[in-house]
Each structure stands twice: as structure tokens, then as C-alpha cells.
Amino acid sequence: MNAINQAVKPAVERAPSYYSASLNFETDYPTLQGSVTVDVAIIGGGFTGIATAVELAERGLKVAVVETNKVGWGASGRNGGQVTGSLSGDEAMRKQMRNTLGDEVDDFIWHLRWRGHEIIKNRVAKYGIDCDLKHGHLHTAMKASHMDELKATYDEALRRGMGEDVTLLDAAGVRAQLSSDLYCGALKNTRNMHLHPLNLCIGEAKAAESLGALIFEHSEVLDIVHGPRPAVVTKGGRIEAKQVLLAGDVYHKLERRKLKGLIFPAMGGIVTTAPLGDLAKEINPQDLAVYDCRFVLDYYRLTADGRLLFGGGCNYSGRDSRDIAGELRPCIESTFPQLKGVQIDYQWSCAMGIVMNRIPQLGKLSSNVWYCQGYSGHGIATTHIMGEIMAKAITGDLEQYDTFAACKHIKVPLGDQLGNPMLAAGMWYYQMLEKLR
Ligand SMILES: Cc1cc2nc3c(=O)[nH]c(=O)nc-3n(C[C@H](O)[C@H](O)[C@H](O)COP(=O)(O)OP(=O)(O)OC[C@H]3O[C@@H](n4cnc5c(N)ncnc54)[C@H](O)[C@@H]3O)c2cc1C
């Protein structure tokens, strides 16, 4: 019953996961060889790179994306698939952006929180991307103080005219939506979405390609050449461009002098059970994506073929966990005792880029070389928002870019050695606070 079956459908050069085993199609882009000239060269084939490529190609620019592994190989193809209306660093943003935006800051952040949803929905419809897109989230409370938080979010949604999308539930209300006794309440939000992230990412790559974008896989960028005509250099080739965007998030090691100490890896683990058959409808009849209010939280949802996809915990050592299924099984079984002993078919982990103040980092490395990174575990919607902001900036509309670029970030000295221990200490502190509230 407990056997781990990773070999249902072998993945091609991708981390073995439920997502890579249920791809709509495998990508097969060439390796960069020789010399290519484009308007914009983008380093990294995750959501940040690919979403920006679509935006730029739609504006008529010639774009090339260069990826070390495969499109969607990083966090974009291995995450929980929950499209939330949180930008992760909302509170820190509000404080810092008040300096530039004054009283407009609340409206600015509110609008952005939902912009990623619109971009994704429109793109999925426009390019016919099959990625199991569904609406509906439950943000669950495990104690009274969590309910205060959810009530504040609910009140803001009502004030902003989003009343049709949100419902505040007590314990009995949650029980009617979810067959679990773990929660004392929840906020149901039907504007939030969930989806198959890898199928979205490769679908968007195909959309970019259909607009003339060049995509290269198995092509690690080893160096960025700065100057009036910047270039990115791989082992076998070189792309000259008018502008370059570095979108490698926590996986790249480029431009260390300027970027070292700004972003740190946290490893997240996810498992997927065997298909649950009728049990799937029984535990989650409305097919909602669920996540709780704790600082280090559990999150889960059903897949299109009725498996439970469950993620949780986080490891700030920067190293992979050895037994993800062993760590997550007790969480699954305490949430849904009916799943005791359920078979786990897939387990995987991936690094997410954590920023100390949780505000996405974007800026310039030289006059025509840009970077954009760091979504602290809330990247599906945010990468798409940033893709739009970066495309606007690259084509001359700097308004939103400037607001983000003006934010101050903590640069940890000796970042490679001290960053993760500092993160772990910070997390421990917040988890202690969590216990007390
Ligand atoms: C376990 C886990 C669960 C998550 N769950 C959610 C969730 O449910 N909802 C949510 O909103 N967010 C979630 N996230 C966060 C989200 O997945 C990320 O924030 C987002 O995908 C980051 O996208 P990206 O394109 O910036 O980075 P990535 O997807 O990591 O892509 C970066 C790419 O750059 C490439 N690269 C790096 N260096 C180079 C180089 N030198 N040359 C060429 N290519 C290079 C890498 O190979 C990689 O493919 C989760 C993350 C993890 C790890």
C-alpha cells in the first residue's frame, strides 16, 4: 500500500514528478549553436522568462529564451499549482511604496494582486492552453487568531466590491466543503485558481514560439557581456541583443557581484497519491485548492485524474529532503484520516527563491541588462505580473517598474554562507510567534 511508484511514465530530463508524468507534450527546443541576433535575450525558461517573452513577442519584438535544462524545469514546473491573490510581500510593499505612491499605494497593490489571474486566464483562452485551470480556494484557519486574519481579508474584499467571490465559513461551513475536522473556519475565494503549472509553462512557451520567439534548451548561459550591444554567452553560442533579461530566479549563479546575498533557496516538497476514485469527491467535493494560515503551511488540491497533490513544510538548509513522502504522510493522514495508508505515487522537491522582505526584486545590472526574481513561494500569479511589468519597462513604460525598483532590499554579507542560516533563524522566530498567537 505504501510503495512509491515513480515509474508510471518516465520523464525525459525532468525531475520526476506528477507534472512531468502528465505533460501534454514534451518540449524539444534546440541547443544554442553559433551566433543569433534578437531584440531581447532572456535567461531562464520558467514563468518569469516565458511570460515576459510572450508579452514582448505580442508587442512585436524578436525574443530569444535560453534555458539550462528544459522549459519549466525549475519551480515553475514543480510547484503546488495554486494561483493566489497574494504577492507575498504585500505588507512590506505597502510600507516602502507609500514613499513613491502616497495614498494610492493601497489601490496599486490591490489591483496588482489580481492582475496575474487576468493575464493567465486570458492567455490560456487566447492560445488554447490545456492546463486543468479551475477556480476556487479555501484559506483555512486552525485557531481563532487565524480567523481574525481571514476576517480582515474578507472585509477588504467586501469594501473593494469582491463580495460575490468570497465567503467566510465557520467550522461547520468548512466541513460542508471539505471532509476534514482540522479547521475552525476558512475564507472561500472563487476568484483564486489552481492549475497544472508545467502544462501552463510549456503552453506559454509554445505561444511565444508561435509569435516568432526563439527558444533554446540545454543551453546554460555562462556569461553576460555588458555594453552598448549586450550579449549572452553559452558553451556553443552567443546571442547579441539590444536588451537582456536575467530571469533565472534562485537557480542562476550569474552577476554575483551585484546579486549575491539578495535571494536564498528554500526547498519545498510535494507528493501525489495514487488516483483516489470516489474518495476524491468525498474529501473535496468542490475541487478546491486549500492552504492554511500558518507561517510554514500545508497546501493541497486534487489533480485532474483525482489524486491528492499535497505540499508542506519547507527546508531552509538549501538541501533536498531525503524522504518527502515520509515527512508529508503524517500531515495527509491528520488532515484526512480516511487516507491512512494511501499509496504515494510521486514525490519531488524544488528550490524556491526567498527574499528577506518578500518583495519581488527587479532592477538593472547595466543600462540595458535587467533582472527580475524572488517571489518567496507565491510566484505563479506574481511571475505573470512581473512579466508584464518587465515587458513594459523594456519597451519604455517604466512607471510600475520604477515603483518596484525603488524598494530597498537586504543584502546579506557573505550571502552564500550566511543567507540560509539567517533564513532558518527567521523562520524559527516566526514559527515561535505563530505558536503564541
Ligand atoms: C515546492 C514549491 C511549491 C510552490 N507552490 C507554489 C504555489 O502553489 N503557488 C505559487 O504561486 N507559487 C508557488 N511556488 C513558487 C513558484 O513556483 C515560483 O515562484 C516561480 O515558479 C518562479 O518562476 P521563475 O521563472 O522565476 O523561476 P524558475 O521556474 O525556477 O525558472 C528559472 C529557470 O532559469 C533557468 N536558469 C538558471 N540559470 C540559468 C542560466 N545560467 N542559463 C540558462 N538558464 C538558467 C533554470 O534552469 C530554471 O528553469 C512554489 C515553489 C516551489 C519550489
Tab-separated table of C-alpha atoms in Angstrom, residues 39-423:
chain	number	residue	atom	x	y	z
A	39	ASP	CA	15.881	42.448	-29.732
A	40	VAL	CA	15.734	40.845	-26.283
A	41	ALA	CA	17.597	37.821	-24.892
A	42	ILE	CA	16.006	36.214	-21.821
A	43	ILE	CA	17.920	33.904	-19.484
A	44	GLY	CA	15.674	31.265	-17.860
A	45	GLY	CA	12.745	29.260	-19.208
A	46	GLY	CA	10.457	29.430	-16.154
A	47	PHE	CA	7.325	31.571	-15.806
A	48	THR	CA	9.301	34.817	-15.422
A	49	GLY	CA	11.270	34.264	-18.625
A	50	ILE	CA	8.485	32.715	-20.692
A	51	ALA	CA	5.733	35.136	-19.576
A	52	THR	CA	7.980	38.102	-20.412
A	53	ALA	CA	8.802	36.515	-23.770
A	54	VAL	CA	5.082	36.221	-24.640
A	55	GLU	CA	4.456	39.846	-23.625
A	56	LEU	CA	7.397	41.104	-25.707
A	57	ALA	CA	6.593	38.930	-28.720
A	58	GLU	CA	2.991	40.166	-28.601
A	59	ARG	CA	4.399	43.691	-28.779
A	60	GLY	CA	6.278	42.711	-31.943
A	61	LEU	CA	9.809	42.265	-30.564
A	62	LYS	CA	12.163	39.468	-31.609
A	63	VAL	CA	12.912	37.468	-28.460
A	64	ALA	CA	15.147	34.527	-27.567
A	65	VAL	CA	14.820	32.488	-24.352
A	66	VAL	CA	17.853	30.481	-23.226
A	67	GLU	CA	17.338	27.687	-20.679
A	68	THR	CA	19.976	25.467	-18.996
A	69	ASN	CA	17.659	22.447	-18.773
A	70	LYS	CA	14.122	22.246	-20.187
A	71	VAL	CA	11.355	24.855	-20.286
A	72	GLY	CA	9.577	24.665	-16.898
A	73	TRP	CA	12.374	22.596	-15.327
A	74	GLY	CA	12.621	24.828	-12.211
A	75	ALA	CA	9.975	25.872	-9.682
A	76	SER	CA	7.547	26.847	-12.463
A	77	GLY	CA	7.071	23.209	-13.439
A	78	ARG	CA	7.172	21.704	-9.944
A	79	ASN	CA	5.006	23.894	-7.678
A	80	GLY	CA	1.670	23.484	-5.886
A	81	GLY	CA	-0.304	24.951	-8.788
A	82	GLN	CA	-2.243	27.400	-6.579
A	83	VAL	CA	-2.796	30.812	-8.135
A	84	THR	CA	-3.283	33.053	-5.112
A	85	GLY	CA	-4.110	36.737	-4.851
A	86	SER	CA	-1.134	37.293	-2.580
A	87	LEU	CA	2.074	38.975	-3.671
A	88	SER	CA	3.832	37.501	-0.635
A	89	GLY	CA	5.434	40.793	0.447
A	90	ASP	CA	2.209	42.850	0.436
A	91	GLU	CA	2.804	44.449	3.848
A	92	ALA	CA	6.456	45.338	3.240
A	93	MET	CA	5.469	46.678	-0.191
A	94	ARG	CA	2.768	48.848	1.315
A	95	LYS	CA	5.270	50.421	3.703
A	96	GLN	CA	8.006	51.047	1.146
A	97	MET	CA	5.819	52.056	-1.792
A	98	ARG	CA	3.966	54.652	0.283
A	99	ASN	CA	7.105	56.778	-0.236
A	100	THR	CA	6.615	56.844	-4.015
A	101	LEU	CA	2.857	56.328	-4.374
A	102	GLY	CA	1.445	58.093	-1.299
A	103	ASP	CA	-2.231	57.282	-0.675
A	104	GLU	CA	-2.511	55.423	-3.987
A	105	VAL	CA	-0.438	52.568	-2.602
A	106	ASP	CA	-3.425	50.500	-1.388
A	107	ASP	CA	-5.162	50.686	-4.780
A	108	PHE	CA	-1.896	49.877	-6.593
A	109	ILE	CA	-1.328	46.710	-4.554
A	110	TRP	CA	-4.992	45.638	-4.708
A	111	HIS	CA	-5.029	45.933	-8.499
A	112	LEU	CA	-1.739	44.029	-8.858
A	113	ARG	CA	-2.920	41.217	-6.573
A	114	TRP	CA	-5.466	40.180	-9.200
A	115	ARG	CA	-3.634	41.200	-12.381
A	116	GLY	CA	-1.784	37.860	-12.649
A	117	HIS	CA	-5.087	35.962	-12.598
A	118	GLU	CA	-6.379	38.035	-15.531
A	119	ILE	CA	-3.182	37.566	-17.540
A	120	ILE	CA	-3.182	33.797	-17.011
A	121	LYS	CA	-6.895	33.377	-17.769
A	122	ASN	CA	-6.698	35.497	-20.923
A	123	ARG	CA	-3.572	33.723	-22.140
A	124	VAL	CA	-4.993	30.257	-21.528
A	125	ALA	CA	-8.115	31.242	-23.511
A	126	LYS	CA	-6.241	33.088	-26.279
A	127	TYR	CA	-3.727	30.320	-27.017
A	128	GLY	CA	-5.921	27.342	-26.060
A	129	ILE	CA	-3.573	26.112	-23.316
A	130	ASP	CA	-4.817	22.923	-21.676
A	131	CYS	CA	-3.654	23.191	-18.038
A	132	ASP	CA	-6.636	21.998	-15.923
A	133	LEU	CA	-7.445	25.586	-14.903
A	134	LYS	CA	-10.123	25.709	-12.197
A	135	HIS	CA	-11.444	28.290	-9.770
A	136	GLY	CA	-11.797	28.046	-6.000
A	137	HIS	CA	-9.604	28.241	-2.907
A	138	LEU	CA	-10.144	27.652	0.790
A	139	HIS	CA	-7.771	29.568	3.048
A	140	THR	CA	-8.216	27.655	6.283
A	141	ALA	CA	-7.907	28.648	9.951
A	142	MET	CA	-6.534	26.300	12.595
A	143	LYS	CA	-7.192	28.631	15.531
A	144	ALA	CA	-9.118	31.771	16.463
A	145	SER	CA	-6.267	34.198	15.660
A	146	HIS	CA	-6.193	32.854	12.088
A	147	MET	CA	-9.885	33.722	11.794
A	148	ASP	CA	-9.125	37.371	12.694
A	149	GLU	CA	-6.693	37.481	9.764
A	150	LEU	CA	-9.197	35.932	7.385
A	151	LYS	CA	-11.963	38.261	8.572
A	152	ALA	CA	-9.726	41.283	7.782
A	153	THR	CA	-9.107	39.931	4.252
A	154	TYR	CA	-12.829	39.239	3.868
A	155	ASP	CA	-13.745	42.791	4.971
A	156	GLU	CA	-11.271	44.278	2.498
A	157	ALA	CA	-12.721	42.131	-0.312
A	158	LEU	CA	-16.231	43.373	0.557
A	159	ARG	CA	-15.046	47.007	0.646
A	160	ARG	CA	-13.476	46.501	-2.792
A	161	GLY	CA	-16.670	45.089	-4.334
A	162	MET	CA	-15.476	41.472	-4.443
A	163	GLY	CA	-18.350	40.194	-2.278
A	164	GLU	CA	-19.532	37.687	-4.875
A	165	ASP	CA	-16.171	35.919	-4.793
A	166	VAL	CA	-15.656	35.487	-1.049
A	167	THR	CA	-17.458	33.654	1.778
A	168	LEU	CA	-16.367	33.469	5.395
A	169	LEU	CA	-17.025	29.987	6.809
A	170	ASP	CA	-17.189	28.661	10.379
A	171	ALA	CA	-16.129	25.120	11.308
A	172	ALA	CA	-19.418	23.598	10.107
A	173	GLY	CA	-19.170	25.632	6.892
A	174	VAL	CA	-15.694	24.249	6.159
A	175	ARG	CA	-16.874	20.717	6.960
A	176	ALA	CA	-19.560	21.129	4.277
A	177	GLN	CA	-16.815	21.888	1.707
A	178	LEU	CA	-14.078	19.555	2.877
A	179	SER	CA	-14.163	16.253	4.690
A	180	SER	CA	-11.616	17.247	7.364
A	181	ASP	CA	-12.033	18.131	11.052
A	182	LEU	CA	-8.791	20.108	11.223
A	183	TYR	CA	-10.166	23.595	10.736
A	184	CYS	CA	-12.193	26.060	12.797
A	185	GLY	CA	-13.069	28.205	9.790
A	186	ALA	CA	-11.950	29.379	6.363
A	187	LEU	CA	-12.216	32.041	3.723
A	188	LYS	CA	-13.542	30.655	0.446
A	189	ASN	CA	-12.384	32.611	-2.592
A	190	THR	CA	-13.705	31.722	-6.027
A	191	ARG	CA	-11.525	34.252	-7.884
A	192	ASN	CA	-8.378	32.316	-6.949
A	193	MET	CA	-7.465	29.423	-9.224
A	194	HIS	CA	-5.475	26.207	-9.459
A	195	LEU	CA	-3.831	24.559	-12.451
A	196	HIS	CA	-1.163	22.202	-13.842
A	197	PRO	CA	1.805	24.602	-13.802
A	198	LEU	CA	4.103	22.658	-16.122
A	199	ASN	CA	1.434	22.395	-18.812
A	200	LEU	CA	0.830	26.141	-18.439
A	201	CYS	CA	4.549	26.902	-18.785
A	202	ILE	CA	5.159	24.754	-21.862
A	203	GLY	CA	1.862	26.022	-23.353
A	204	GLU	CA	3.054	29.590	-22.939
A	205	ALA	CA	6.408	28.690	-24.489
A	206	LYS	CA	4.539	27.339	-27.497
A	207	ALA	CA	2.530	30.585	-27.633
A	208	ALA	CA	5.761	32.625	-27.590
A	209	GLU	CA	7.200	30.390	-30.320
A	210	SER	CA	4.068	30.902	-32.446
A	211	LEU	CA	4.769	34.645	-32.250
A	212	GLY	CA	8.319	34.178	-33.529
A	213	ALA	CA	10.261	33.771	-30.263
A	214	LEU	CA	13.337	31.542	-30.374
A	215	ILE	CA	13.712	29.086	-27.504
A	216	PHE	CA	16.876	27.176	-26.654
A	217	GLU	CA	17.091	24.315	-24.142
A	218	HIS	CA	20.200	22.608	-22.733
A	219	SER	CA	21.958	25.948	-23.149
A	220	GLU	CA	23.349	27.307	-19.908
A	221	VAL	CA	24.269	30.975	-20.038
A	222	LEU	CA	27.801	31.223	-18.701
A	223	ASP	CA	28.291	34.958	-19.007
A	224	ILE	CA	26.511	38.205	-19.773
A	225	VAL	CA	28.530	40.681	-21.830
A	226	HIS	CA	27.633	44.264	-20.935
A	227	GLY	CA	27.963	47.199	-23.303
A	228	PRO	CA	26.018	49.160	-25.897
A	229	ARG	CA	25.181	45.826	-27.585
A	230	PRO	CA	24.905	43.271	-24.737
A	231	ALA	CA	25.170	39.522	-25.303
A	232	VAL	CA	24.628	36.227	-23.513
A	233	VAL	CA	27.209	33.526	-23.974
A	234	THR	CA	26.761	29.740	-23.737
A	235	LYS	CA	29.271	26.947	-24.345
A	236	GLY	CA	28.300	26.655	-28.002
A	237	GLY	CA	26.824	30.004	-28.917
A	238	ARG	CA	26.145	33.659	-28.348
A	239	ILE	CA	23.069	35.857	-28.593
A	240	GLU	CA	23.525	39.535	-29.300
A	241	ALA	CA	20.600	41.699	-28.259
A	242	LYS	CA	19.522	45.256	-27.655
A	243	GLN	CA	18.465	44.251	-24.159
A	244	VAL	CA	18.914	41.260	-21.833
A	245	LEU	CA	16.658	39.996	-19.013
A	246	LEU	CA	18.066	37.687	-16.345
A	247	ALA	CA	15.153	35.510	-15.140
A	248	GLY	CA	16.911	32.515	-13.538
A	249	ASP	CA	15.467	33.117	-10.024
A	250	VAL	CA	17.342	31.178	-7.340
A	251	TYR	CA	18.863	28.706	-9.814
A	252	HIS	CA	21.317	31.062	-11.520
A	253	LYS	CA	24.783	31.993	-10.341
A	254	LEU	CA	25.350	34.940	-12.670
A	255	GLU	CA	26.301	38.517	-11.771
A	256	ARG	CA	27.375	37.545	-8.250
A	257	ARG	CA	28.977	40.912	-7.505
A	258	LYS	CA	25.625	42.684	-7.680
A	259	LEU	CA	23.128	39.938	-6.904
A	260	LYS	CA	24.853	37.767	-4.290
A	261	GLY	CA	23.161	37.865	-0.877
A	262	LEU	CA	19.762	39.007	-2.198
A	263	ILE	CA	17.873	35.722	-2.698
A	264	PHE	CA	18.100	32.319	-0.984
A	265	PRO	CA	16.813	28.811	-1.740
A	266	ALA	CA	14.170	27.129	0.395
A	267	MET	CA	13.377	23.549	-0.572
A	268	GLY	CA	9.697	22.640	-0.795
A	269	GLY	CA	8.452	19.050	-1.048
A	270	ILE	CA	5.290	17.776	-2.720
A	271	VAL	CA	3.727	14.319	-3.032
A	272	THR	CA	0.894	12.972	-5.139
A	273	THR	CA	-1.165	9.959	-4.146
A	274	ALA	CA	-2.484	7.258	-6.446
A	275	PRO	CA	-5.850	8.206	-8.050
A	276	LEU	CA	-8.452	8.199	-5.247
A	277	GLY	CA	-11.535	7.262	-7.283
A	278	ASP	CA	-14.782	8.098	-5.413
A	279	LEU	CA	-12.774	9.132	-2.326
A	280	ALA	CA	-11.570	12.232	-4.209
A	281	LYS	CA	-15.134	13.593	-4.455
A	282	GLU	CA	-15.801	12.583	-0.889
A	283	ILE	CA	-12.876	14.508	0.649
A	284	ASN	CA	-13.048	17.584	-1.587
A	285	PRO	CA	-16.380	17.632	-3.444
A	286	GLN	CA	-15.975	21.180	-4.779
A	287	ASP	CA	-12.457	20.551	-6.109
A	288	LEU	CA	-10.963	23.438	-4.123
A	289	ALA	CA	-7.308	24.252	-3.596
A	290	VAL	CA	-6.621	24.502	0.134
A	291	TYR	CA	-3.880	26.170	2.183
A	292	ASP	CA	-3.753	27.078	5.841
A	293	CYS	CA	-2.793	30.257	7.675
A	294	ARG	CA	0.395	29.046	9.363
A	295	PHE	CA	3.724	30.651	8.530
A	296	VAL	CA	5.033	27.301	7.276
A	297	LEU	CA	1.872	25.873	5.808
A	298	ASP	CA	0.350	22.773	4.226
A	299	TYR	CA	-1.290	23.166	0.805
A	300	TYR	CA	-3.177	20.673	-1.318
A	301	ARG	CA	-5.643	20.122	-4.119
A	302	LEU	CA	-6.912	17.367	-6.382
A	303	THR	CA	-5.334	16.712	-9.757
A	304	ALA	CA	-7.412	16.284	-12.906
A	305	ASP	CA	-7.236	12.496	-12.518
A	306	GLY	CA	-8.357	12.576	-8.871
A	307	ARG	CA	-5.083	12.277	-6.956
A	308	LEU	CA	-4.357	14.324	-3.854
A	309	LEU	CA	-1.389	16.618	-4.544
A	310	PHE	CA	-0.063	17.678	-1.132
A	311	GLY	CA	2.815	20.027	-0.282
A	312	GLY	CA	4.074	21.266	3.010
A	313	GLY	CA	6.908	22.160	5.282
A	314	CYS	CA	9.966	23.855	3.957
A	315	ASN	CA	13.615	23.239	4.463
A	316	TYR	CA	15.870	26.277	4.730
A	317	SER	CA	19.154	24.376	4.593
A	318	GLY	CA	19.110	24.740	0.777
A	319	ARG	CA	19.401	20.914	0.509
A	320	ASP	CA	16.820	18.402	-0.735
A	321	SER	CA	14.880	16.389	1.818
A	322	ARG	CA	15.674	12.679	1.658
A	323	ASP	CA	12.190	11.359	2.446
A	324	ILE	CA	9.474	13.762	1.341
A	325	ALA	CA	6.755	11.116	1.426
A	326	GLY	CA	7.788	10.138	4.965
A	327	GLU	CA	7.583	13.777	6.063
A	328	LEU	CA	4.237	14.552	4.424
A	329	ARG	CA	2.310	11.312	5.042
A	330	PRO	CA	1.504	12.200	8.708
A	331	CYS	CA	0.194	15.628	7.532
A	332	ILE	CA	-2.028	13.973	4.912
A	333	GLU	CA	-3.346	11.448	7.407
A	334	SER	CA	-4.096	14.036	10.094
A	335	THR	CA	-5.950	16.144	7.518
A	336	PHE	CA	-7.854	13.218	6.011
A	337	PRO	CA	-7.814	10.143	8.307
A	338	GLN	CA	-9.760	8.345	5.530
A	339	LEU	CA	-6.482	8.341	3.531
A	340	LYS	CA	-4.490	6.360	6.103
A	341	GLY	CA	-2.014	4.144	4.256
A	342	VAL	CA	-2.798	5.673	0.867
A	343	GLN	CA	-0.297	4.922	-1.870
A	344	ILE	CA	2.069	7.743	-2.769
A	345	ASP	CA	2.868	7.589	-6.490
A	346	TYR	CA	5.155	10.630	-6.833
A	347	GLN	CA	7.348	12.739	-4.591
A	348	TRP	CA	9.609	15.591	-5.555
A	349	SER	CA	11.147	18.764	-4.276
A	350	CYS	CA	12.328	22.029	-5.706
A	351	ALA	CA	14.011	25.262	-4.659
A	352	MET	CA	12.011	28.456	-4.385
A	353	GLY	CA	13.723	31.837	-4.229
A	354	ILE	CA	13.137	33.561	-0.878
A	355	VAL	CA	13.753	37.270	-0.425
A	356	MET	CA	14.230	38.600	3.117
A	357	ASN	CA	11.456	41.253	2.920
A	358	ARG	CA	9.354	39.166	0.476
A	359	ILE	CA	9.145	41.944	-2.147
A	360	PRO	CA	9.938	40.717	-5.699
A	361	GLN	CA	13.304	42.058	-6.775
A	362	LEU	CA	13.725	43.773	-10.097
A	363	GLY	CA	16.311	46.154	-11.338
A	364	LYS	CA	19.115	46.874	-13.794
A	365	LEU	CA	22.604	45.416	-13.885
A	366	SER	CA	23.681	47.933	-16.539
A	367	SER	CA	21.864	50.313	-18.892
A	368	ASN	CA	20.298	47.520	-20.996
A	369	VAL	CA	20.577	44.425	-18.775
A	370	TRP	CA	17.670	43.806	-16.390
A	371	TYR	CA	16.842	41.211	-13.725
A	372	CYS	CA	13.628	40.043	-12.090
A	373	GLN	CA	13.458	37.401	-9.343
A	374	GLY	CA	12.298	36.351	-5.859
A	375	TYR	CA	8.623	35.569	-5.283
A	376	SER	CA	9.017	33.760	-1.941
A	377	GLY	CA	6.659	30.874	-2.695
A	378	HIS	CA	3.909	32.974	-4.340
A	379	GLY	CA	5.167	33.011	-7.879
A	380	ILE	CA	2.519	31.764	-10.299
A	381	ALA	CA	0.451	34.950	-10.443
A	382	THR	CA	3.385	37.200	-9.492
A	383	THR	CA	5.700	35.991	-12.291
A	384	HIS	CA	2.974	36.871	-14.778
A	385	ILE	CA	2.517	40.318	-13.236
A	386	MET	CA	6.268	40.851	-13.356
A	387	GLY	CA	6.399	39.571	-16.951
A	388	GLU	CA	4.026	42.361	-17.909
A	389	ILE	CA	5.898	44.970	-15.855
A	390	MET	CA	9.277	43.944	-17.323
A	391	ALA	CA	7.934	43.905	-20.890
A	392	LYS	CA	6.503	47.379	-20.387
A	393	ALA	CA	9.831	48.586	-18.930
A	394	ILE	CA	11.883	47.071	-21.745
A	395	THR	CA	9.624	48.815	-24.268
A	396	GLY	CA	9.889	52.167	-22.490
A	397	ASP	CA	6.986	52.332	-19.990
A	398	LEU	CA	8.809	52.478	-16.666
A	399	GLU	CA	6.031	53.543	-14.324
A	400	GLN	CA	5.308	50.262	-12.480
A	401	TYR	CA	8.896	49.063	-12.841
A	402	ASP	CA	10.199	52.200	-11.112
A	403	THR	CA	7.847	51.652	-8.158
A	404	PHE	CA	9.288	48.171	-7.578
A	405	ALA	CA	12.866	49.105	-8.402
A	406	ALA	CA	12.778	51.844	-5.740
A	407	CYS	CA	12.154	49.258	-2.979
A	408	LYS	CA	15.122	48.608	-0.715
A	409	HIS	CA	16.331	45.040	-0.187
A	410	ILE	CA	18.507	43.458	2.463
A	411	LYS	CA	21.788	42.215	1.006
A	412	VAL	CA	23.254	39.637	3.366
A	413	PRO	CA	27.056	39.919	3.562
A	414	LEU	CA	28.680	36.539	2.819
A	415	GLY	CA	25.265	35.618	1.408
A	416	ASP	CA	26.242	32.137	0.222
A	417	GLN	CA	27.373	31.153	3.731
A	418	LEU	CA	25.087	33.211	5.976
A	419	GLY	CA	21.878	33.612	3.973
A	420	ASN	CA	20.267	30.247	4.627
A	421	PRO	CA	21.174	30.063	8.352
A	422	MET	CA	19.694	33.575	8.724
A	423	LEU	CA	16.545	32.494	6.887
